[in-house]
Structure formats: structure tokens, C-alpha cells
mmCIF file with all atom_site columns, C-alpha atoms in Angstrom:
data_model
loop_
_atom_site.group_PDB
_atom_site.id
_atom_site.type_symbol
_atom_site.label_atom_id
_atom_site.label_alt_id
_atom_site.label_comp_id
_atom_site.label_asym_id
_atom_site.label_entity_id
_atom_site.label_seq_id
_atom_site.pdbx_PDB_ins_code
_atom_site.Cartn_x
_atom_site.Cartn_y
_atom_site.Cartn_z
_atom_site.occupancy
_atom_site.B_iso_or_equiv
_atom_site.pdbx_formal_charge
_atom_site.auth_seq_id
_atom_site.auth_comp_id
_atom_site.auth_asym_id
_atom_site.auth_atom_id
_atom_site.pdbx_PDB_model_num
ATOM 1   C CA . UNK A 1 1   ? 42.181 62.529 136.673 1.00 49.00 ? 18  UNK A CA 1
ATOM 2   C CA . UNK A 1 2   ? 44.129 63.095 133.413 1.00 53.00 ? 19  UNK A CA 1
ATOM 3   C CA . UNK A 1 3   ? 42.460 61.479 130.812 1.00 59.00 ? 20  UNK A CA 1
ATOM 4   C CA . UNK A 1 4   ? 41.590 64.338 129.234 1.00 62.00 ? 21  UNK A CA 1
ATOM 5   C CA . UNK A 1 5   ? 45.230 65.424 128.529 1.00 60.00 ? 22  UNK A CA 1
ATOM 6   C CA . UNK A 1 6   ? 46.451 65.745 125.195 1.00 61.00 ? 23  UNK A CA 1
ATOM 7   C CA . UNK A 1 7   ? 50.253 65.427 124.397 1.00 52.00 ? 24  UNK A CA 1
ATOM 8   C CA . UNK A 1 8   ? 51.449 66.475 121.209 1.00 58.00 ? 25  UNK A CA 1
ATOM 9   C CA . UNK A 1 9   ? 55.658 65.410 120.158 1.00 49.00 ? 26  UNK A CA 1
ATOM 10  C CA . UNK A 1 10  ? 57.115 67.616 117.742 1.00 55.00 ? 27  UNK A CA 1
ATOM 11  C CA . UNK A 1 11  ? 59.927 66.691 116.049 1.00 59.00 ? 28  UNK A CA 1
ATOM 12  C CA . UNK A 1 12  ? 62.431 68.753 115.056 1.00 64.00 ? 29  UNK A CA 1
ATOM 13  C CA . UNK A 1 13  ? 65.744 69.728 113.792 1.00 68.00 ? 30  UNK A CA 1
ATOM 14  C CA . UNK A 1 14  ? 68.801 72.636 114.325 1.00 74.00 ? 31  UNK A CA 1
ATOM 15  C CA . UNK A 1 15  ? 69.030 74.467 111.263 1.00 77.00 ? 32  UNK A CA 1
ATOM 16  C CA . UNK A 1 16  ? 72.866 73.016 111.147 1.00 77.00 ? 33  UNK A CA 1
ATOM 17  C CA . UNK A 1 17  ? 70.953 69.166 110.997 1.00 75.00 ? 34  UNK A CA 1
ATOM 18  C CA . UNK A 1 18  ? 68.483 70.943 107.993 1.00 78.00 ? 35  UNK A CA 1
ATOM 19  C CA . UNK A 1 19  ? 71.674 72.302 106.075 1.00 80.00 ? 36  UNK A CA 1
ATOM 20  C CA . UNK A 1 20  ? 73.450 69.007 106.368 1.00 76.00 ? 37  UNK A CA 1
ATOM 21  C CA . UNK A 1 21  ? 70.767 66.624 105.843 1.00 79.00 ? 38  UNK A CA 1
ATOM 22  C CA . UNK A 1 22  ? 69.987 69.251 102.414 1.00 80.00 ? 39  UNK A CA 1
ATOM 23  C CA . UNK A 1 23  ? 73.635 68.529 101.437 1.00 80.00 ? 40  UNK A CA 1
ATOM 24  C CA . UNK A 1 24  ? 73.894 64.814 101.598 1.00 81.00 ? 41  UNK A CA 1
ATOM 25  C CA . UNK A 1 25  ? 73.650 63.318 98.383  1.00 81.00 ? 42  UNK A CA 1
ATOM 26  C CA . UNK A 1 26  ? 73.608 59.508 99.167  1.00 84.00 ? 43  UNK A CA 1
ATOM 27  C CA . UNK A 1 27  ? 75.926 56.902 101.109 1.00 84.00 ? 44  UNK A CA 1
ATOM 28  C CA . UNK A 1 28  ? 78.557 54.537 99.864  1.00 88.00 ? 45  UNK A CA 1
ATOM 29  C CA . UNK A 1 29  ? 79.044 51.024 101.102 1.00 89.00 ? 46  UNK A CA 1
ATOM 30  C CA . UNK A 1 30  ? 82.329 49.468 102.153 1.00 91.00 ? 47  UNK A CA 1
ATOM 31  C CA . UNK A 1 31  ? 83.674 46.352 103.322 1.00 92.00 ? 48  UNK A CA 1
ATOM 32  C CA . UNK A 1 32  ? 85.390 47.747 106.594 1.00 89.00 ? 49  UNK A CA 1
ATOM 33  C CA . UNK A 1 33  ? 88.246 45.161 106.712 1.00 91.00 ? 50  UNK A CA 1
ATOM 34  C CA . UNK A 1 34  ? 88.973 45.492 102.994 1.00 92.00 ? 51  UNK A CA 1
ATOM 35  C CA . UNK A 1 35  ? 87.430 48.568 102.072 1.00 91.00 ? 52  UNK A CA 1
ATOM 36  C CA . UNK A 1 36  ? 86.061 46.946 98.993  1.00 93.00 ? 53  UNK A CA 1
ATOM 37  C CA . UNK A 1 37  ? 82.929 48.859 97.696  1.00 93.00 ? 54  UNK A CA 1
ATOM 38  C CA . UNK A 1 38  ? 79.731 47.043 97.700  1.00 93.00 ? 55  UNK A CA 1
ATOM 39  C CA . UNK A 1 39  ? 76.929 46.719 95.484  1.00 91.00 ? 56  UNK A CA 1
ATOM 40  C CA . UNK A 1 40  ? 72.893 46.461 96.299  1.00 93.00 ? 57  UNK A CA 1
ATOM 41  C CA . UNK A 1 41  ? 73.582 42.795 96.517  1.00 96.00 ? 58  UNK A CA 1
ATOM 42  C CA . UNK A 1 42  ? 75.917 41.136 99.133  1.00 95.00 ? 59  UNK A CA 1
ATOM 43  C CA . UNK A 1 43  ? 76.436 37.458 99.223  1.00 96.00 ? 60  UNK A CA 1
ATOM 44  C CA . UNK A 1 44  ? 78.010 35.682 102.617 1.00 95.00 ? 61  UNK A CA 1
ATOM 45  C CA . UNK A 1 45  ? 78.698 32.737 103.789 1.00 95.00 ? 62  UNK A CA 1
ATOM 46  C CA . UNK A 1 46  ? 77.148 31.052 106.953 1.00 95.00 ? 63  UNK A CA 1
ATOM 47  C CA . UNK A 1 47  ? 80.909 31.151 108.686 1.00 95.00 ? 64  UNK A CA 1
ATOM 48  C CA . UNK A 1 48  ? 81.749 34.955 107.080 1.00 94.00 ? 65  UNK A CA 1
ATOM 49  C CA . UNK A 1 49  ? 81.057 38.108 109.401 1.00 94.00 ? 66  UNK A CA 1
ATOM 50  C CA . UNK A 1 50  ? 80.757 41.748 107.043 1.00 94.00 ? 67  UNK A CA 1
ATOM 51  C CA . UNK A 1 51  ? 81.745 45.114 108.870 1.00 93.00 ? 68  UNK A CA 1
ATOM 52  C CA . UNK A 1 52  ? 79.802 47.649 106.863 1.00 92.00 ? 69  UNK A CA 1
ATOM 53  C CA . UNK A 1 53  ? 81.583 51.185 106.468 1.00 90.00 ? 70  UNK A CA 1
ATOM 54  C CA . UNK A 1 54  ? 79.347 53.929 105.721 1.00 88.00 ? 71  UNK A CA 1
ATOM 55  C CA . UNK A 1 55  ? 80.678 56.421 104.034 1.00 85.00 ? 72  UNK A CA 1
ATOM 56  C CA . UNK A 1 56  ? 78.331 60.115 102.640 1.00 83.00 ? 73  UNK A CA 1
ATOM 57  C CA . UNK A 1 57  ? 78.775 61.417 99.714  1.00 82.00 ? 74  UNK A CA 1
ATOM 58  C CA . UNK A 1 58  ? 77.741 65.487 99.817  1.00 80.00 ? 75  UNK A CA 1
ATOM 59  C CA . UNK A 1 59  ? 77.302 67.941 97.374  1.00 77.00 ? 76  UNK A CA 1
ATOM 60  C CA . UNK A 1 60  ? 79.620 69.843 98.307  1.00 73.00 ? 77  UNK A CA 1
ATOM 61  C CA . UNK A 1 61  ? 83.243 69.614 99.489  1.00 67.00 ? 78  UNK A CA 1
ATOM 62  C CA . UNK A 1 62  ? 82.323 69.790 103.377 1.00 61.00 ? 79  UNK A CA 1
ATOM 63  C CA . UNK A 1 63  ? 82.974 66.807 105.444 1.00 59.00 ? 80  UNK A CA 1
ATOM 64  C CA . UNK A 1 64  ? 79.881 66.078 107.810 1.00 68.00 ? 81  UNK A CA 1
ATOM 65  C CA . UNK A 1 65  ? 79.285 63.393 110.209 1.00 75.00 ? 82  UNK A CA 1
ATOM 66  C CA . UNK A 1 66  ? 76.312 61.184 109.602 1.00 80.00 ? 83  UNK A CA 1
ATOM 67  C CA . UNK A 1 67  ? 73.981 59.225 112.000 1.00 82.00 ? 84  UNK A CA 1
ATOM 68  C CA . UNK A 1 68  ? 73.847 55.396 110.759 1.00 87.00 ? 85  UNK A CA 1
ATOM 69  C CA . UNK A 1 69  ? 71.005 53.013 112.117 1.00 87.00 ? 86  UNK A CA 1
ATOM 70  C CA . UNK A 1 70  ? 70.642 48.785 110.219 1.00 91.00 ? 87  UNK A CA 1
ATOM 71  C CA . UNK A 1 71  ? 67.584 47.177 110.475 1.00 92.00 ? 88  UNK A CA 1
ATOM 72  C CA . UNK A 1 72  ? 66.884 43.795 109.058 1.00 95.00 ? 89  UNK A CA 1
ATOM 73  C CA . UNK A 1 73  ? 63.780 42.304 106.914 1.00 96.00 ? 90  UNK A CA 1
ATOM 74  C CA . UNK A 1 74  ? 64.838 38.999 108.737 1.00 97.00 ? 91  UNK A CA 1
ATOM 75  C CA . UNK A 1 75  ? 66.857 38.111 111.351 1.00 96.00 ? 92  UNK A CA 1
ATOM 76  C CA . UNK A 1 76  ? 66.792 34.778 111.382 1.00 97.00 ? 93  UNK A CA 1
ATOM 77  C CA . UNK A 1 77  ? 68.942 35.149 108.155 1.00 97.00 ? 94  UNK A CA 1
ATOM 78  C CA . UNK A 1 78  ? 71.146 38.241 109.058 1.00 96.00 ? 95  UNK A CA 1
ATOM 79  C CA . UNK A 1 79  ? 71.813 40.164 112.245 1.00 95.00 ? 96  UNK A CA 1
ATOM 80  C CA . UNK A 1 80  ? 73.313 43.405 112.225 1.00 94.00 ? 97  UNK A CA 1
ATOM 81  C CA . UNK A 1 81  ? 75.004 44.406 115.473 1.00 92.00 ? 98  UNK A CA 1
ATOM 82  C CA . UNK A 1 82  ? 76.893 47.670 115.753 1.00 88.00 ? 99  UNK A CA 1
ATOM 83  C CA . UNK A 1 83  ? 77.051 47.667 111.969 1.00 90.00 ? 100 UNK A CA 1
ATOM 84  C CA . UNK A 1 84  ? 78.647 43.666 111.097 1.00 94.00 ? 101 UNK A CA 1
ATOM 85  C CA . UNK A 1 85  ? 75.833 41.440 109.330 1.00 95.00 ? 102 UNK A CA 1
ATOM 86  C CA . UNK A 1 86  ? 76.132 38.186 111.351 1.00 96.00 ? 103 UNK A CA 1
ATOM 87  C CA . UNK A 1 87  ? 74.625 35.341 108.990 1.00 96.00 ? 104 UNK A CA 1
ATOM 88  C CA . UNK A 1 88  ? 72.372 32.906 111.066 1.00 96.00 ? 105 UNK A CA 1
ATOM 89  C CA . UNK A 1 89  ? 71.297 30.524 108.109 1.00 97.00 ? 106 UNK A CA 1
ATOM 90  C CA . UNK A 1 90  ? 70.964 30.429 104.507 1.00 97.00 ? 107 UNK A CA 1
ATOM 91  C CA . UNK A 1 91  ? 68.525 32.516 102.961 1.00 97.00 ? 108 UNK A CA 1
ATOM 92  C CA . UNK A 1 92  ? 67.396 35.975 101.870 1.00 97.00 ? 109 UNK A CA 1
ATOM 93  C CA . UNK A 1 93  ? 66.629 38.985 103.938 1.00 97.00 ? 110 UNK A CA 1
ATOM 94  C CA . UNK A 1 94  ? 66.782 42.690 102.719 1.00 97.00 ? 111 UNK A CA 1
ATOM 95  C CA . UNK A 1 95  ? 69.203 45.267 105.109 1.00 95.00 ? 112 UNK A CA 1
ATOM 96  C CA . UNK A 1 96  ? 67.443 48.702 105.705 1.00 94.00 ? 113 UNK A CA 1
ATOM 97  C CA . UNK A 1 97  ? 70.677 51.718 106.532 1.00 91.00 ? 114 UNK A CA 1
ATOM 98  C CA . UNK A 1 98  ? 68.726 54.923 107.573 1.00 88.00 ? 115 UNK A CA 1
ATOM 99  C CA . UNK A 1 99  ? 70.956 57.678 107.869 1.00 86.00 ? 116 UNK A CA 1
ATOM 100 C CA . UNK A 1 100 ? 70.690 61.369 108.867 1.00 83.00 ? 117 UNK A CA 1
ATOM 101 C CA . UNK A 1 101 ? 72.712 64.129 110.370 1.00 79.00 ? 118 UNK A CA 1
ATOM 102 C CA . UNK A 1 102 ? 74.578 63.373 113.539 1.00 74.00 ? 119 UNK A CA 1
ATOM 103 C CA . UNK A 1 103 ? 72.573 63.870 116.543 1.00 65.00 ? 120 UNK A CA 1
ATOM 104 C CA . UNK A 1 104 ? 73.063 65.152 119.904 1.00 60.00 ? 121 UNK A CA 1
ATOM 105 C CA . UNK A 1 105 ? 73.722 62.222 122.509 1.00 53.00 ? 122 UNK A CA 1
ATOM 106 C CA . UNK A 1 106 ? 73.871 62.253 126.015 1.00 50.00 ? 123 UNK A CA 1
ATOM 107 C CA . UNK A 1 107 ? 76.137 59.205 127.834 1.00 53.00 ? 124 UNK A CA 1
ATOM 108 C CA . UNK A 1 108 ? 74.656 58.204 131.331 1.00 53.00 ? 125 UNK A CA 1
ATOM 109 C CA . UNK A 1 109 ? 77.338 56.358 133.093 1.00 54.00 ? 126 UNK A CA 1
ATOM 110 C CA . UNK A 1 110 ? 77.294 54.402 137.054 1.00 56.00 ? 127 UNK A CA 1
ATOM 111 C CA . UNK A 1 111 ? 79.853 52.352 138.271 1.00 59.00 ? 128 UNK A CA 1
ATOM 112 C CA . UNK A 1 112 ? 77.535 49.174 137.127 1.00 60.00 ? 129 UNK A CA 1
ATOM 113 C CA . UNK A 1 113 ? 76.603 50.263 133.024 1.00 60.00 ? 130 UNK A CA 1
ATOM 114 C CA . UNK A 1 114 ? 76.392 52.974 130.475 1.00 57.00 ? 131 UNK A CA 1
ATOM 115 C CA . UNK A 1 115 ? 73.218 54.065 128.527 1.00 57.00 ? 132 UNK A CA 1
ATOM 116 C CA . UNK A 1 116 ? 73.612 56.317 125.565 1.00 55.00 ? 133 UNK A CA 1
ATOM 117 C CA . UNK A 1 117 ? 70.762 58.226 124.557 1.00 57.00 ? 134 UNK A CA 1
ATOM 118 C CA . UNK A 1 118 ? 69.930 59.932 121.396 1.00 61.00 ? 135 UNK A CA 1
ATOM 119 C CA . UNK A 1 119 ? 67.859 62.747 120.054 1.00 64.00 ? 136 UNK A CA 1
ATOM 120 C CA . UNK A 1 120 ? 67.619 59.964 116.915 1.00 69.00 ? 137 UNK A CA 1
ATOM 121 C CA . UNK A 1 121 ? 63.178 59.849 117.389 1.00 70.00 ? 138 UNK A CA 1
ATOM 122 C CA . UNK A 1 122 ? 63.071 63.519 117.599 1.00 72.00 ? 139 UNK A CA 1
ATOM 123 C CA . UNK A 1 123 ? 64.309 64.216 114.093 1.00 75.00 ? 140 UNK A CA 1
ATOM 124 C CA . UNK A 1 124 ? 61.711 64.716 111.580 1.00 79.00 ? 141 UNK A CA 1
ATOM 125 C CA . UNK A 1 125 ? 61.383 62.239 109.148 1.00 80.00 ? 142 UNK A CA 1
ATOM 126 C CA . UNK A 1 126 ? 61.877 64.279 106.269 1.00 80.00 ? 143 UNK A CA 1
ATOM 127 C CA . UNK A 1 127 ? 65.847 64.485 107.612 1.00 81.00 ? 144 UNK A CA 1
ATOM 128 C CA . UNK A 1 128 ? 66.078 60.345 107.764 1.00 84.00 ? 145 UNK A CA 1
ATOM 129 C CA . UNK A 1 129 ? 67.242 58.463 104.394 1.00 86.00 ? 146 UNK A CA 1
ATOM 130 C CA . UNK A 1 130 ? 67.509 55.278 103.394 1.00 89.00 ? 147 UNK A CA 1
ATOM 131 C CA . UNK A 1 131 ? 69.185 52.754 101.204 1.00 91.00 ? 148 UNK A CA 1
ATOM 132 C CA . UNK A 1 132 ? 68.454 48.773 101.226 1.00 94.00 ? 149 UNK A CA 1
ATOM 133 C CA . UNK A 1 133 ? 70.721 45.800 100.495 1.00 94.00 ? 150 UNK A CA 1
ATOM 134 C CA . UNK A 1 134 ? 69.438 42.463 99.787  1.00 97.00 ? 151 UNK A CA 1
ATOM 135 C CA . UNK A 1 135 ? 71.955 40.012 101.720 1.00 96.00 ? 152 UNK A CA 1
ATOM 136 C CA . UNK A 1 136 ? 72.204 36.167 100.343 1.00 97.00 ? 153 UNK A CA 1
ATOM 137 C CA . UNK A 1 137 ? 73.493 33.768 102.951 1.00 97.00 ? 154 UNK A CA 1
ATOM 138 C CA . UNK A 1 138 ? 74.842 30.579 101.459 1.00 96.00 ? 155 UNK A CA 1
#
């Protein structure tokens, strides 16, 4: 009955999220507890936990919230949850930060949970940076 439908998902942007995403010039790295800066390469140890602070840097002197998503090469070296890298073992793995212009989100609360949902997918691509760390666990 409707396999002939065709659905097309078009991603798009305000022209506020265009103007800010246009004006961010890259993202600085922090340790949150000390607020040291950090390099490409982080080392940890198994028992040490490492808030990252993400911090944009525009091109001009506005101040503009940024959208922050981590994503690791391996997990079974390094989790990141809500932004702290969690060492599992020793190893390698590489830390992927995407970042773009804050999105709308919508908060659906019941007295049992709370879902957050984001317009995060429905940005185009060309609005979503990134910048990798490599992450040695020892």
C-alpha cells in the first residue's frame, strides 16, 4: 500500500545558526577542573577521569553558544560520557568533538524520566565541525 512513497529529509538551518556557524573560528580545549589548556595529545592514567571544557573561539567579539557532541575511535580504551574521558585500559584511541551552533531542544518530562530531544540531525553538515584528540591510556 505505500511502497511507492518517497520521503525526502532536508536539513536545514536558521539564518542565526548560518551566521554563527560562519563566525566560529575553531574550539579550545580545557581541563575543566584545572582549566589547563590541552594539546592534540592527552595522556591519562587508567585511575584518572578528564572533564573536557570546550571553549569557541569566533572571529569576532560576540559570545555564542556552541553545540558539543564526543565520539570515540575506541571505547574499550576511552569513554566519553557527558564530556569526561573515562579510561577503560591502556591503549590508544582517537576522540572525535563535533561542534556547531546551539540547537533548538525540546525536554519531554513524566513523573517516571526525562528525554531531551534535539534538532542536532537536522543541521546540515556543512554547519558541523570537528577537531580530534588522540588519548594515551597508561
Amino acid at each position: 500500500m505505500f511502497n511507492d512513497i518517497d520521503v525526502t529529509v532536508i536539513r536545514s538551518s536558521t539564518k542565526e545558526q548560518a551566521d554563527i556557524a560562519a563566525n566560529i573560528k575553531d574550539i579550545e580545549l580545557s581541563d575543566l577542573e584545572s582549566g589547563e589548556k590541552l594539546g592534540t595529545n592527552v595522556k591519562l592514567r587508567t585511575d584518572q577521569l578528564l572533564g573536557l571544557k570546550v571553549n569557541g573561539v569566533f572571529n569576532s567579539d560576540t559570545s555564542n553558544e556552541i553545540d558539543v557532541r564526543y565520539v570515540s575511535s575506541d571505547e574499550s580504551v576511552v569513554k566519553v560520557i557527558n564530556g569526561v574521558l573515562q579510561p577503560v585500559s591502556k591503549g590508544k584511541t582517537t576522540i572525535t568533538i563535533m561542534y556547531a551552533p546551539k540547537s533548538d531542544s525540546i525536554v519531554c518530562m513524566s513523573n517516571i524520566n526525562s528525554v531531551t530531544v534535539d534538532n542536532w540531525n537536522e543541521l546540515p553538515s556543512s554547519l558541523i565541525r570537528t577537531k580530534t584528540i588522540t588519548v594515551e591510556v597508561t
